[in-house]
XYZ file of C-alpha atoms in Angstrom:
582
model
C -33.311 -56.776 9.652
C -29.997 -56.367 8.148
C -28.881 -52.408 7.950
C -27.960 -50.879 4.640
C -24.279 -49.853 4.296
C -25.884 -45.814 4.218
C -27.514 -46.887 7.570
C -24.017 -48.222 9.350
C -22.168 -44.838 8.185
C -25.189 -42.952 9.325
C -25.220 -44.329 13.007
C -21.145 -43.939 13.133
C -22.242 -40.324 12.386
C -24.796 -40.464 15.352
C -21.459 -41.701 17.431
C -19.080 -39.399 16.668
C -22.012 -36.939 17.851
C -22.168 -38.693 21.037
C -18.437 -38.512 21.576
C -18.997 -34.886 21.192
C -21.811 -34.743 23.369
C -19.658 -36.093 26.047
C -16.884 -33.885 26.033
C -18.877 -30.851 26.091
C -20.714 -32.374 28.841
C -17.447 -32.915 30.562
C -16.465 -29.236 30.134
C -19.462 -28.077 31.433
C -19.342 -29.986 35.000
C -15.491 -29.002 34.957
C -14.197 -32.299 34.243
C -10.380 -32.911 32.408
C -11.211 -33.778 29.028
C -7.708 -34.214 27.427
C -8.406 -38.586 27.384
C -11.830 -37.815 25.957
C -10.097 -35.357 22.865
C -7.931 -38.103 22.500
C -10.987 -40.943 22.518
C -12.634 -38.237 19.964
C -9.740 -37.786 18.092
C -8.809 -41.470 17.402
C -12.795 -42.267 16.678
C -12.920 -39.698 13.733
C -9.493 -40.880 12.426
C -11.158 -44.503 12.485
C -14.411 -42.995 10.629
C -12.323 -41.198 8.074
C -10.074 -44.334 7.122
C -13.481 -47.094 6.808
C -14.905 -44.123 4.954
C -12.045 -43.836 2.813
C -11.871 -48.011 2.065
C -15.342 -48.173 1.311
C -14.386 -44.979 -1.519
C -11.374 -47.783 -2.841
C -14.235 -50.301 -2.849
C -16.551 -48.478 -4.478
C -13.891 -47.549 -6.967
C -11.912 -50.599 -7.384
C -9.093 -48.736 -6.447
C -7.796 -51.822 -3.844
C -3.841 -52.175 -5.040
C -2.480 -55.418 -4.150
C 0.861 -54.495 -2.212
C 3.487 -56.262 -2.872
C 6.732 -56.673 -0.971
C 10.440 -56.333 -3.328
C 12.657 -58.491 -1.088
C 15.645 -60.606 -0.959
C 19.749 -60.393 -0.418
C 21.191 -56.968 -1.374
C 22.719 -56.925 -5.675
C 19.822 -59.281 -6.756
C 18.218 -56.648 -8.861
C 15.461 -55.125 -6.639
C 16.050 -51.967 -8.129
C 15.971 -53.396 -11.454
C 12.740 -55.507 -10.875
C 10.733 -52.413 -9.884
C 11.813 -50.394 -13.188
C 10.460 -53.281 -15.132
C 7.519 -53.275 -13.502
C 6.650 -49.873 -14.053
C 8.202 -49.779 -17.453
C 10.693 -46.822 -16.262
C 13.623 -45.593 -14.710
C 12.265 -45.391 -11.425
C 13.246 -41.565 -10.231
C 15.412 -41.579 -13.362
C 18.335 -43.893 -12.268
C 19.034 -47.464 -13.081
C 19.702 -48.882 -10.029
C 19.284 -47.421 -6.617
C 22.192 -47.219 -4.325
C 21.831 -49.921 -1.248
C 18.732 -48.045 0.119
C 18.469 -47.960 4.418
C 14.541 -47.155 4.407
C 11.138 -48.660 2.873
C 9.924 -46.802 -0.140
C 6.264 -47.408 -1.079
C 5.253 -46.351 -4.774
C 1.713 -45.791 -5.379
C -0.350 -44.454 -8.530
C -0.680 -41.050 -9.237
C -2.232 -39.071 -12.460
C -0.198 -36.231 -12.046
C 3.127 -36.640 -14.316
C 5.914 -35.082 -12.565
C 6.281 -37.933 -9.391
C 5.989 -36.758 -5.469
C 8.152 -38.277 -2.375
C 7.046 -38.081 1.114
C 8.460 -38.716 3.924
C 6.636 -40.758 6.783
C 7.722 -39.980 10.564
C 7.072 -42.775 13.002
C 4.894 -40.179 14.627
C 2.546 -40.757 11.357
C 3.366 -37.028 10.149
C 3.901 -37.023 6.231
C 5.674 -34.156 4.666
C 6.596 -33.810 0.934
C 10.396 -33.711 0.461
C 12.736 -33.765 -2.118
C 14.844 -36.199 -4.327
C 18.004 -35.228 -2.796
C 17.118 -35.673 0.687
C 15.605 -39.146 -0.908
C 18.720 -40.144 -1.418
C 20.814 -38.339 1.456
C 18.203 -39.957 3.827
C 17.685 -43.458 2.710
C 20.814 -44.900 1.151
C 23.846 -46.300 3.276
C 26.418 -44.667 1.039
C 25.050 -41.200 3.005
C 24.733 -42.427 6.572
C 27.968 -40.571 7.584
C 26.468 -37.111 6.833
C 23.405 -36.977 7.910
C 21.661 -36.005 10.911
C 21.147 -39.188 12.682
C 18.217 -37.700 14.990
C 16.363 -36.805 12.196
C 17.056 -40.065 10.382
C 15.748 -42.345 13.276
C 12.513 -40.516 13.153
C 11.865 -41.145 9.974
C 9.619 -44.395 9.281
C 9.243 -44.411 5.730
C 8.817 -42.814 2.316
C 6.156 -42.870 0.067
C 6.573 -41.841 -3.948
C 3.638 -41.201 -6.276
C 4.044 -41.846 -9.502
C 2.491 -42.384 -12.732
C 2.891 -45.527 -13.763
C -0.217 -47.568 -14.969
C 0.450 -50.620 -13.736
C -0.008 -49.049 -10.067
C -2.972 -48.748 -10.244
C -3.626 -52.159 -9.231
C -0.496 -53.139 -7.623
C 1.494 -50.558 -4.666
C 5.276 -51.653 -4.266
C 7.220 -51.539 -1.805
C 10.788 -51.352 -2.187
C 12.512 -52.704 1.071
C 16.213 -52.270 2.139
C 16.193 -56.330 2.007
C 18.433 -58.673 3.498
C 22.249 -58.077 3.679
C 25.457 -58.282 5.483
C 25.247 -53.792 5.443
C 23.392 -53.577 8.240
C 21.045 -55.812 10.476
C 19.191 -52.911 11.044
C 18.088 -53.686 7.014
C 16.837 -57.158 8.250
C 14.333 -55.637 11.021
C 13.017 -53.099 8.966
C 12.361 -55.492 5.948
C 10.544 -58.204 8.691
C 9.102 -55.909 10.233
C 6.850 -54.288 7.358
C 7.146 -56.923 5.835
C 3.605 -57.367 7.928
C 2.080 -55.277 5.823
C 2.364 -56.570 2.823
C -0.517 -58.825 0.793
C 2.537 -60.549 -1.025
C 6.030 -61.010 -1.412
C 8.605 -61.336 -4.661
C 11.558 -62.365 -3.465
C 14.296 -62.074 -5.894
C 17.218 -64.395 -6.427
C 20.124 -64.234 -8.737
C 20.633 -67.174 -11.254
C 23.960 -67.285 -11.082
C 24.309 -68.501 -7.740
C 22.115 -71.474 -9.118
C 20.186 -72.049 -6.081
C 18.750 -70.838 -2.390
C 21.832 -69.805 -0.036
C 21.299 -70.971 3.295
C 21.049 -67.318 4.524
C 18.094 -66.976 2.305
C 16.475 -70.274 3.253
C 16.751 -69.551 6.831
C 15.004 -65.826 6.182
C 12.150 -67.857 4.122
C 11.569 -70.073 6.659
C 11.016 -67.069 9.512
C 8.392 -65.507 6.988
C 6.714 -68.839 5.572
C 3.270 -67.473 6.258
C 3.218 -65.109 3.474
C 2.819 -66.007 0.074
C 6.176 -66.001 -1.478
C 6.856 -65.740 -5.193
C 10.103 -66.387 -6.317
C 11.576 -64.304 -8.851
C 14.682 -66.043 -10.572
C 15.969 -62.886 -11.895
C 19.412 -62.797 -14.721
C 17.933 -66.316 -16.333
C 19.617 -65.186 -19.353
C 23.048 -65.393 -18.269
C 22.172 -69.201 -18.342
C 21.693 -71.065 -21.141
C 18.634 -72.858 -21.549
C 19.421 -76.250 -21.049
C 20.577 -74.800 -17.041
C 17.382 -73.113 -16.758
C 14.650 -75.820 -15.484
C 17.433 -77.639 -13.317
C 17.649 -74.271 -11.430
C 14.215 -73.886 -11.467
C 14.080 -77.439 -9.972
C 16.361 -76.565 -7.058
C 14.491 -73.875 -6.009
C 11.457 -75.373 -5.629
C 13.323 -78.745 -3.759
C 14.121 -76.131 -1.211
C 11.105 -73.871 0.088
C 7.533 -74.423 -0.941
C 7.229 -71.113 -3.342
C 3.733 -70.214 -4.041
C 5.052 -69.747 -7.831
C 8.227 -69.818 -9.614
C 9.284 -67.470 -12.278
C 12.420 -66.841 -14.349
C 12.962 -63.679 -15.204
C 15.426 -61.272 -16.816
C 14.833 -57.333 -15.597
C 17.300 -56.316 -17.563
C 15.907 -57.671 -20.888
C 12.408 -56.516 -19.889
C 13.238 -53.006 -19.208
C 15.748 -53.052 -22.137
C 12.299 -54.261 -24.238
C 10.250 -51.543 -22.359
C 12.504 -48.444 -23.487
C 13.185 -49.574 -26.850
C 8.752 -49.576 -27.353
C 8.800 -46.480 -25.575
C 11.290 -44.626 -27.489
C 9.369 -46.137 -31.142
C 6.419 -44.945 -29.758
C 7.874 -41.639 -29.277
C 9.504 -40.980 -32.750
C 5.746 -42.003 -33.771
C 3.885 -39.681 -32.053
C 6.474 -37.077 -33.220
C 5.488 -38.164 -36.961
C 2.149 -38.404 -36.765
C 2.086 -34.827 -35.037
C 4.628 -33.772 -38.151
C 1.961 -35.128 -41.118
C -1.019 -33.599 -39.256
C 0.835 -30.459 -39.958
C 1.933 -30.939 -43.592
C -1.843 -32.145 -44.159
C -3.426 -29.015 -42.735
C -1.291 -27.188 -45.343
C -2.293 -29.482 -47.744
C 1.146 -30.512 -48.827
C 1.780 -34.242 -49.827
C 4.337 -36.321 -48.235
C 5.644 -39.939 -47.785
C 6.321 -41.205 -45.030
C 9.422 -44.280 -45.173
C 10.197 -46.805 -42.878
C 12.960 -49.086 -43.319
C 12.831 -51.048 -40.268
C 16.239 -48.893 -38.987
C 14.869 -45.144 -39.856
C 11.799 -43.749 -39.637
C 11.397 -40.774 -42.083
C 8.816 -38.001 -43.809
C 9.157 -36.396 -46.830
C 7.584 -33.378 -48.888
C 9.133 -34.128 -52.482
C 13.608 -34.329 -52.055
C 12.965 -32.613 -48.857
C 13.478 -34.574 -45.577
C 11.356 -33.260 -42.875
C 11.603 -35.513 -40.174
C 13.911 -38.666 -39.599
C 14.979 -40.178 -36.580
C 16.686 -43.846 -36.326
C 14.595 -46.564 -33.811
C 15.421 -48.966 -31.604
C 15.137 -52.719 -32.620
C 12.815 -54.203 -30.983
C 12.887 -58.236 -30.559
C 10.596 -60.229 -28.743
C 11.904 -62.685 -26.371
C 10.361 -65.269 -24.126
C 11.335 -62.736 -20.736
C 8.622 -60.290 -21.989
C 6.042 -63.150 -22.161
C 7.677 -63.741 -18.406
C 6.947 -60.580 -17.642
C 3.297 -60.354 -18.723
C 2.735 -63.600 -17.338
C 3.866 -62.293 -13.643
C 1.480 -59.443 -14.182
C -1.091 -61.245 -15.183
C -0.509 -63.753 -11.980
C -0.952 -60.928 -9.797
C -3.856 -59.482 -11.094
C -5.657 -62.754 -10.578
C -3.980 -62.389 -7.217
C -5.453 -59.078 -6.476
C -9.021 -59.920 -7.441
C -8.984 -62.600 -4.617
C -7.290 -60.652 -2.408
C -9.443 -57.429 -3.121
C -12.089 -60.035 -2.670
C -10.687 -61.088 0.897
C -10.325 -57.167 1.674
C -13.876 -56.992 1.094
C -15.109 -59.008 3.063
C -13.062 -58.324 5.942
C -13.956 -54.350 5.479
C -16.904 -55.372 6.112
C -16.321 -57.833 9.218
C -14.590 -54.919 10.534
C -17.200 -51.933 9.724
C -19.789 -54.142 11.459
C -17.541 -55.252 14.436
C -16.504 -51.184 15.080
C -20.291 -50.407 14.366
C -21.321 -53.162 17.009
C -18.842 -51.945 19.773
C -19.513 -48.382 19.646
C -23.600 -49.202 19.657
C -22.894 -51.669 22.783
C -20.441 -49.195 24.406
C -23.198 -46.788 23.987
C -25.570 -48.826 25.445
C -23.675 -49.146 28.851
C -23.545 -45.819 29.550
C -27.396 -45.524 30.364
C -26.756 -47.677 33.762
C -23.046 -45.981 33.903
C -24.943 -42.439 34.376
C -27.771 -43.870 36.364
C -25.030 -44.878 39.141
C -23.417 -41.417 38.695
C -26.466 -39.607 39.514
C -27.358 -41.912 42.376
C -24.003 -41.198 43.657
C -23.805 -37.987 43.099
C -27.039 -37.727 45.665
C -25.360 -40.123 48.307
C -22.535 -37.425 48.359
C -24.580 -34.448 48.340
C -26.613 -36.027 51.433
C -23.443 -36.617 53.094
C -22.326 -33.303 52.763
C -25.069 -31.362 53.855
C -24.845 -33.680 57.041
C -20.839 -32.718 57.331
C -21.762 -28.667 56.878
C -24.187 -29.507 59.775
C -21.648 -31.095 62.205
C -19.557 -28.181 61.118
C -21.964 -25.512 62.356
C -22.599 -27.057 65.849
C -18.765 -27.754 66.363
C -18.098 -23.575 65.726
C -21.064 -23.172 67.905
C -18.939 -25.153 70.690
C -15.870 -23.808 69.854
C -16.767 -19.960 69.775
C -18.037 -20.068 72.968
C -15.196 -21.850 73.948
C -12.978 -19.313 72.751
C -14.868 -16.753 73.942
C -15.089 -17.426 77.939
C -11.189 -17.805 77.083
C -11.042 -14.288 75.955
C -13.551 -12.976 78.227
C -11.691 -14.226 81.563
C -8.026 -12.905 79.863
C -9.147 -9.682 78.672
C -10.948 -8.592 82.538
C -7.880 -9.609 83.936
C -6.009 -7.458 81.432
C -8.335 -4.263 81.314
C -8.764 -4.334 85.590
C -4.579 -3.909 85.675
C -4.717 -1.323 83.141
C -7.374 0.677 84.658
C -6.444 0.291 88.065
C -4.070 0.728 91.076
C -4.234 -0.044 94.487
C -2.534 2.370 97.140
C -2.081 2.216 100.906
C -2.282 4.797 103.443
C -0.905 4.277 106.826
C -3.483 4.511 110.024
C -2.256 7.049 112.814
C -2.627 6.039 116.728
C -6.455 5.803 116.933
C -6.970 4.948 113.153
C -6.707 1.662 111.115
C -4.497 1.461 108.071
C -6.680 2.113 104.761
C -6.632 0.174 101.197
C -7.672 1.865 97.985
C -8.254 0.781 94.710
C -7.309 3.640 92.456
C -8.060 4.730 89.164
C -5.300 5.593 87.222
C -4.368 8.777 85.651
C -4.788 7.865 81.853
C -3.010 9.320 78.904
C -4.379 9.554 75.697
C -1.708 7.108 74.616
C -2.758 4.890 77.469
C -6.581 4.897 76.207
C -5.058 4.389 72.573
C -2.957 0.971 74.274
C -6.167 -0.228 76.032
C -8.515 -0.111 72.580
C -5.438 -1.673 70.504
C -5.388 -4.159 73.495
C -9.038 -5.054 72.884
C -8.396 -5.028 69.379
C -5.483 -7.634 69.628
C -7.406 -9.847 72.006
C -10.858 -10.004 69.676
C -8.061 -10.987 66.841
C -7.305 -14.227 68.632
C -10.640 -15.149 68.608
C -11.721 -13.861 65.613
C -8.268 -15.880 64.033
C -8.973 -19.483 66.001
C -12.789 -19.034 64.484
C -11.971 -18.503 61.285
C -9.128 -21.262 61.217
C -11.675 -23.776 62.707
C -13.757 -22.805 59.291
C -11.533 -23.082 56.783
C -9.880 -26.392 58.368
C -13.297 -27.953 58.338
C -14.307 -26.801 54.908
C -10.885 -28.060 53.745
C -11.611 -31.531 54.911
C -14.504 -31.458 52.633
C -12.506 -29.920 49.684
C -13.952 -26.594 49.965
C -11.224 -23.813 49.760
C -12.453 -20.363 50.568
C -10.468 -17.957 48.427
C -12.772 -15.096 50.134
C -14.661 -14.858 53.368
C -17.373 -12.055 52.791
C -19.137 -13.430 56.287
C -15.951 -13.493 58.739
C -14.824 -10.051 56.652
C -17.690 -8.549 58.188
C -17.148 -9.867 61.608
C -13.882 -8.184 61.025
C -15.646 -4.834 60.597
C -18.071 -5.746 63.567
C -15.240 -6.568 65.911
C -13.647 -2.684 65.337
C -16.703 -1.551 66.127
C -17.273 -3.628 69.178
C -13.973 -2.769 70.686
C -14.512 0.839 70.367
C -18.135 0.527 71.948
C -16.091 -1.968 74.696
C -13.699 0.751 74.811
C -15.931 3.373 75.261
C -18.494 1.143 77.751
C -14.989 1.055 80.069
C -14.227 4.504 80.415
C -17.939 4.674 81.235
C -17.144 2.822 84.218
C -14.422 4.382 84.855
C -16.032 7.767 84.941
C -18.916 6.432 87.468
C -16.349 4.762 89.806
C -14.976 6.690 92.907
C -12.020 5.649 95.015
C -12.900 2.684 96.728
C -11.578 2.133 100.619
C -10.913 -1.838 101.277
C -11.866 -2.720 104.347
C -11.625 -6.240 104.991
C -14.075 -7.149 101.692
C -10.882 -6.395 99.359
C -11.370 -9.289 97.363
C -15.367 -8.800 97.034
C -14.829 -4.997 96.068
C -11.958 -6.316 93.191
C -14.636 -9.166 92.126
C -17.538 -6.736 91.684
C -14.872 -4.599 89.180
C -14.043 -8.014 87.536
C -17.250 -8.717 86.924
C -18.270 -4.966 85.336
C -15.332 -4.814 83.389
C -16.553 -8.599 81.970
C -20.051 -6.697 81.292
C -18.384 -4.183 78.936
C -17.211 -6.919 76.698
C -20.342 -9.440 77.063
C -20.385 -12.755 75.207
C -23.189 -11.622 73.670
C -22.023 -9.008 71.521
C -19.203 -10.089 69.337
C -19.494 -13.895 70.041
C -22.917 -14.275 68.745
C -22.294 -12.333 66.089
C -18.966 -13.766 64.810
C -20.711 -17.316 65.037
C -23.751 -16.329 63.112
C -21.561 -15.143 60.491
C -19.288 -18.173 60.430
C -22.390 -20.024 60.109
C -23.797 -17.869 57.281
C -20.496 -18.503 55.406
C -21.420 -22.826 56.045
C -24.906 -22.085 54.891
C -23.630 -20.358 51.203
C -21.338 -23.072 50.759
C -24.227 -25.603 51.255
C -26.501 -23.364 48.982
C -23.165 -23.067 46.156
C -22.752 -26.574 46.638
C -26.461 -27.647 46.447
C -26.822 -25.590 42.793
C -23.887 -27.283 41.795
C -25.374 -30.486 42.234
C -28.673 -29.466 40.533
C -26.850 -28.202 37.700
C -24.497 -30.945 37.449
C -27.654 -33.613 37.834
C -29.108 -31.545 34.952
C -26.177 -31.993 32.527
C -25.790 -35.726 32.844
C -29.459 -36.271 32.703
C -29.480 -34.286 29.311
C -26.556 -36.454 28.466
C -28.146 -39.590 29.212
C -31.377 -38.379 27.067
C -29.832 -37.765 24.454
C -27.873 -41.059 24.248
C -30.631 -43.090 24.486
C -32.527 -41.254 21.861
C -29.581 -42.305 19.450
C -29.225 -45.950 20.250
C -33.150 -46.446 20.001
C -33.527 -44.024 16.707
């Protein structure tokens, strides 16, 4: 069942929802969303203009636009001002102009330029910089940067016959600047038609102008044979003839701006001085005075008795065959418009249903799109929780490596610290005696030993904690803080004060030994007390629990994560497929 235009605008509404949904979505699980703005962004922009054409369709407010082209001193400027019936901007004729200038209707009397910047930004300017900005005779003064990005200009102004017809005044084609040429083909594009205006009095096409027609045949061209009356009749349908034997126009028309517009003031200035009178007896017959009013074909005048109240002179107004021209044109391109308005139409609508139908199918693929996300997104988890595992028993192996390292280093350390041998010589019946010592200890020496332990439970604690954040880093897990190994930290000051303290224990209990010949079993039995004091099973255990516990909250931080993410892409994917089956 064929939708209702209401419905179509109604679902793009639904879209631009979605697109919304998505981003927030993105935000949420952490994601960069500056490509989806931009996807948002250019979808509302899209919205705005269909809903915009469908308000011009609705209105019949679809202007045919129509290209002003041709060489440069064929009476562009000229053309336009009879088209609108008025000076356009108050001048005559417009200096050789460097820029497109597209005039469209506005109600509002006093007219307003723009200025379009090829980054699409439109900012009202003045008449001035009009003219500073788009004519050649200013291109030594002005700011060149600020010239190149500028696209176009736009003027709004109130002339009628815009309503149905936007022109657009291009620089044309000339030997000024080929810079003129590219501009003019190039929004030229844009354009529903072209009039292309020729001068009479070079009697035909120019083979400049023949070339240009033939690079732009697929528009449809209407030739305007503009200054027909500087020929006299009997010249006129031979030129008209030689035109047409050299480009397939889509219409031919002689024309004379000049006359027109000549035509168009002197009605508009009449008009004028009638008004003026008609406002002047209004008066005089809300006082109930009498008056005449005299008109003598030159002067226009009103009386009350001898006195003259009002008299102003008109212009003569004849009618010639270029006004019939001109109506003719007009009427030409109204019929133009309606089947071009009608072509719009229908291609408006081609195009609201093709956006409408890519948006619902792109919409539609991201059901299985999420589906393979989540699935994914379990695959990894799985394979992480199996990496934090591998993890775990590799600190396991390489704490206790670490450790018997320390523990065989640091004996070897304390026993020379806490220990001297001495030698006492044997008289003539008496052997020679060995001792093993203890030494005299300072309280600076007791300091050394416990900063010694300290030093030596760093290494460990260091190479552990390195090990952890390497293999967390090769799953991109950065630790900014380690509450777990902090503790150890804590743990292993304690542990090397109660190692400390377990020494001079020993130390305390032991008694000068005398070596016989068991030196080396009397050193090993030290070796292996002093090993006791600092057991593997103190600090070891306890540093690896804790560099576990540290594996086991990132698992846990990691495993919410997950859930939460899962959550916000399954809410995602509800409420997507809600919308495309509403």
């Amino acid at each position: 069942m064929e939708k209702t235009i209401e419905e179509y605008f109604t679902d793009l509404e639904k879209f631009k929802k979605l697109h919304f949904e998505v981003i927030k979505s993105a935000e949420n699980l952490g994601n960069d969303i500056d490509d989806l703005q931009q996807d948002y962004d250019s979808y509302v922009t899209y919205q705005s203009k269909l809903t915009s054409d469908l308000t011009k369709i609705a209105t019949d407010n679809l202007p045919l636009t129509i290209g002003i082209v041709g060489n440069s001193n064929t009476g562009k400027s000229s053309l336009i001002n009879s088209l609108i019936g008025a000076k356009f901007l108050g001048i005559d004729e417009l200096p050789a102009t460097s820029k497109i200038t597209v005039l469209s209707y506005q109600e509002e009397k006093t007219p307003k330029i723009f200025k379009v910047g090829k980054d699409g930004k439109i900012e009202e300017t003045t008449y001035e910089e009009y003219i500073r900005f788009g004519m050649h005779q200013h291109e030594d003064i002005v700011d060149k940067e600020a010239v190149n990005k500028l696209d176009y200009f736009e003027v709004h102004y109130p002339a009628e016959v815009l309503k149905k017809l936007q022109i657009v005044d291009t620089p044309g084609f000339s030997t000024l600047s080929e810079e003129d040429d590219a501009i003019t083909k190039a929004y030229l594009k844009k354009t529903d038609l072209l009039l292309w205006i020729f001068d009479a009095g070079r009697g035909t096409i120019t083979d400049l102008e023949l070339k240009l027609l033939q690079e732009i045949s697929d528009k449809r061209i209407i030739a305007i044979i503009n200054r027909i009356d500087m020929k006299p009749p009997f010249q006129r349908a031979k030129i008209v003839e030689s035109f047409a034997s050299k480009f397939n126009f889509y219409k031919i028309f002689t024309y004379s701006a000049k006359e027109v517009f000549n035509y168009q003031k002197a009605v508009h200035h009449n008009t004028g001085i009638y008004n003026e009178l008609i406002q002047e007896s209004l008066g005089l017959l809300n006082s109930q005075k009498s008056f005449s009013i005299t008109d003598n074909g030159v002067k226009l005048s009103l009386t009350h008795g001898s006195e003259v109240l009002f008299e102003k002179e008109k212009l003569i107004v004849f009618e010639n065959e270029f006004i019939q021209f001109h109506d003719e044109i007009l009427s030409f391109l109204q019929e133009i418009r309606q089947e071009v308005s009608d072509i719009k139409i229908n291609a408006y609508f081609e195009e609201l249903l093709s956006f409408h139908s890519t948006q619902l199918d792109l919409w539609k693929s991201w059901s299985p799109q999420l589906e393979r996300i989540l699935e994914n997104r379990s695959t990894q988890y799985a394979d992480f929780e199996k990496s934090i595992e591998k993890l775990k028993e590799k600190l396991g192996d390489r704490a206790r490596k670490y450790y018997a390292e320390l523990n065989n280093d640091l004996a070897g350390k304390l026993f020379d610290e806490l220990f001297r041998f001495d030698y006492q010589e044997g008289g003539f019946f008496e052997a020679d005696k060995h001792f093993i010592r203890m030494k005299a200890l300072s309280d600076s020496d007791k300091e050394d030993i416990k900063e010694m332990l300290e030093s030596d439970l760093d290494v460990f604690y260091n190479k552990l904690s390195k090990d952890l954040r390497t293999g967390l880093a090769k799953l991109d897990i950065e630790l900014e803080t380690n509450y777990e190994l902090s503790i150890t930290e804590i743990l292993r000051d304690k542990f090397a004060q109660a190692s400390y303290e377990s020494v001079l224990g020993l130390i305390n209990l032991w008694q000068d030994v005398q070596i016989g010949s068991n030196y080396s079993e009397i050193k090993d039995i030290l070796y292996v007390n002093i090993s006791l004091c600092v057991s593997e099973n103190h600090f070891c255990d306890m540093a690896l629990l804790m560099a576990k516990l540290t594996c086991t909250k990132v698992l846990e931080n990691h495993e919410s994560d997950h859930l939460r993410h899962r959550a916000i892409i399954e809410q995602l994917a509800n409420v997507i497929n809600m919308t495309i089956h509403e």
